[in-house]
Every structure is written in C-alpha cells, then in structure tokens.
Amino acid sequence: MSKPVLFDNHGRPLTYVRLAVTDRCNLRCFYCMPEEGIKYLPKKQLLTFEEIERLLGIMAGMGISKVRLTGGEPFVRRDLMQLIRKIVDIHGITNVHLTTNGVFAAPYVEELKALGIASVNLSLDTLDEERFYRITRRDEYKLVRETLDKLLLHEIPVKINAVVMEGKNTDDIIPLAELTRQHPVSVRFIEEMPFNGEGSHYPVLHWTYRRIEDYLKQQYPGLQRLVDPDNSTAYHYQVPGYAGNIGIIAAFSRTFCGTCNRIRITAQGVLKTCLYDDGVLNIRDRMRSGCNDEALKSSLLQAFNQRPKDGFEAEKLRLSRMPASESMSTIGG
Ligand code: SAM
Ligand code: SF4
C-alpha cells in the first residue's frame, strides 16, 4: 500500500472513508432503528451515483485508498452493483469493502468476487432463528446464512459483526465464536452504541469490551491475544488451533480514537470526521451549489484539520445532545 499523504490535525493519517449509500433498510434491528422505522430521507437528498463517484475520485486524489459502502442496507439501494463497478475503477482506490445485513446479498457474491471486493462485513448477532427475529424484527435468518455460506465458498474475506446485548444474545457469544473453529472468518463482538434512531435512552452498557473479553477467556482459557493490524478498531484474539479469529470492538468505550484513520459520509452526503460528531460539512449541498473540485477539496481539508481528538471531545462539541436521535443506518455504521 502506498504511504498515506493525508493527515488530520493530530497527525493521524486519513486513508479510509465509510460511505452510507442509503438510510433505508429491510430490517429493524432494535439497537439501530425503532420498530416503525425512521423517517427516511427523500431520495433526492441522497447522493447520486455520479456525486459519489466524483467525491470518491477527489478523496482518492487526496490520499484516501480504502472505501467501505454501508448504510442503511446497501443492497436496498437500486443498482448498487453498478456503483460498485464504478468505484473499483477509481484511480487510487485500492480496497473496496462492504457492510451488509446479508438478506439480499447472496445473488451478488460471484460478481463481488470477480470485482475484487476486499472483504464483506456481515451483521449477524445470533445463530438462533428465533432470536434473530426478536433482534431484527424480521424473519430473514435463512437468507443471511445463505449469504455467509456463499461468501465462504467464494473465499471472500468475511467479518461477522455482532452487537452484544444484555438479555438478547449473550447466549450466542460462544456459538458465534465457534464459527472461527472451522472457518477463516473474523467474528467481532461490538459494544452497543447510543444510535438507535429514537434518542430515548443512553444505554447502560452491561457488556463492555472488558466483560466480553473476560467471558471469552472463561470459556477459552487458552485464548491468545493477537497483534492488531494498524488502525484496527478491534482487539484481536484466537482460540489456538482455530481457523479464524475473534475481535472485540470497544465502540462505546472508544479506546481506538488515537489511531483512527477513518471519516464518514452519511446517507445525505454530510461529512463526519468522527462517529460521535453530528456532521461537520454538507458535501452534497456544496456539490449541488456548483462547487468545483478544488474548492471542495479545500473544504474537506479544512474539516480534516479541525478533527476532535477523540469521540468524547466530538460528543462534547455536538450541537445536538446525546443520546442521539440519529440511527446508525443514516450515519453508516
Ligand atoms: N445494514 C448493514 C448491516 O447491518 O450490516 C449496514 C449498516 S449497519 C448500520 C452497520 C453496522 O452498524 C452493523 O454491523 C450494525 O450491527 C452496527 N450497528 C448499528 N447500530 C448499532 C448500535 N447502536 N451499536 C453498535 N453497533 C451498531
Ligand atoms: Fe438495518 Fe443494518 Fe440498522 Fe440492522 S443494523 S436495522 S440491518 S441498517
């Protein structure tokens, strides 16, 4: 990988953008959206494919090399594959990743492989069909498993994301970890964050990253701590002899901010330089008001130079208070 050329005001390289292609979703995971859904953005407020391509082209020229498409559910956006085909061709973008709930993804796995997708993050909080229904409020477990099987068959690197929730899926921690016995997958346990689209509660975090680690160590006394890849948000572990690895993401405790290399573009085209800020630049409006590439680049640089040092500072600087009424599906998880 070429050396990063873009740095923030704290000397952290910026190489990675996460872009929400839509805020819409076919599931209703209770930690992300209320049962009735969120008030979706009118479609014309979403970035068009042309705007996304232009923006990523500008960012690639500035030093961003890794892109993750997320949402909402990316496959709910019509012609998603058409967008991916364009993005993999952008000069300077070397790694394209996808985060999906997996319900609609299975038919596209072969093409994703052919396009050289770098990895797929699959959200799967439980291996139990009934619990899946209780968490996502939809009966789609089988389709998600089909996607997982296909990704494994086609040897696309897979990370399984599981939010750990008291009283909901803690019985799944070990069955999910057991997927790493035979499969070369990374199963990542995530602390729940206060972005459920309701703004009604700030969860007491029962399952902190330390508790998850202790729990895993009780079950697997030989659990080995691995060296984490650069800029990783996860602490990595492996059960000796297992094919895959386990990650723990302290998303709420925010232990990883010191090496954070990522920025976000929300579904409505707003730049977030931290997950916990409430948006620092409306890129869509700048583009639609006729801003040229140079001017856009300079607005981006200005935002990158005012990045909060961590998620706690970003939270303090928010104009809207926490708990956020935002949903992760608008932010792009
Ligand atoms: N729909 C896709 C999916 O579920 O994979 C992509 C978007 S989703 C918002 C991205 C990730 O955010 C998922 O892995 C989901 O588990 C995570 N997420 C959503 N709300 C969360 C919350 N309140 N706390 C922690 N993770 C959350
Ligand atoms: Fe949809 Fe993903 Fe949010 Fe679940 S986590 S409701 S799948 S956007």
CSV table of C-alpha atoms in Angstrom, one decimal, residues 6-14 256-261 273 307-310:
chain,number,residue,atom,x,y,z
A,6,LEU,CA,-3.4,12.9,4.2
A,7,PHE,CA,-3.2,13.7,7.9
A,8,ASP,CA,-5.5,15.3,10.4
A,9,ASN,CA,-4.6,18.0,12.9
A,10,HIS,CA,-3.5,15.3,15.3
A,11,GLY,CA,-1.1,13.7,12.9
A,12,ARG,CA,-3.3,10.7,12.2
A,13,PRO,CA,-3.2,9.5,8.6
A,14,LEU,CA,-6.6,9.5,6.9
A,256,PHE,CA,-9.3,3.3,19.5
A,257,CYS,CA,-9.5,7.0,18.7
A,258,GLY,CA,-5.8,7.6,18.9
A,259,THR,CA,-5.2,5.8,15.7
A,260,CYS,CA,-8.4,6.5,13.9
A,261,ASN,CA,-7.9,6.8,10.2
A,273,THR,CA,-14.8,13.2,10.9
A,307,ARG,CA,-10.9,16.9,13.8
A,308,PRO,CA,-11.7,16.3,17.5
A,309,LYS,CA,-9.0,14.3,19.2
A,310,ASP,CA,-11.4,11.6,20.2
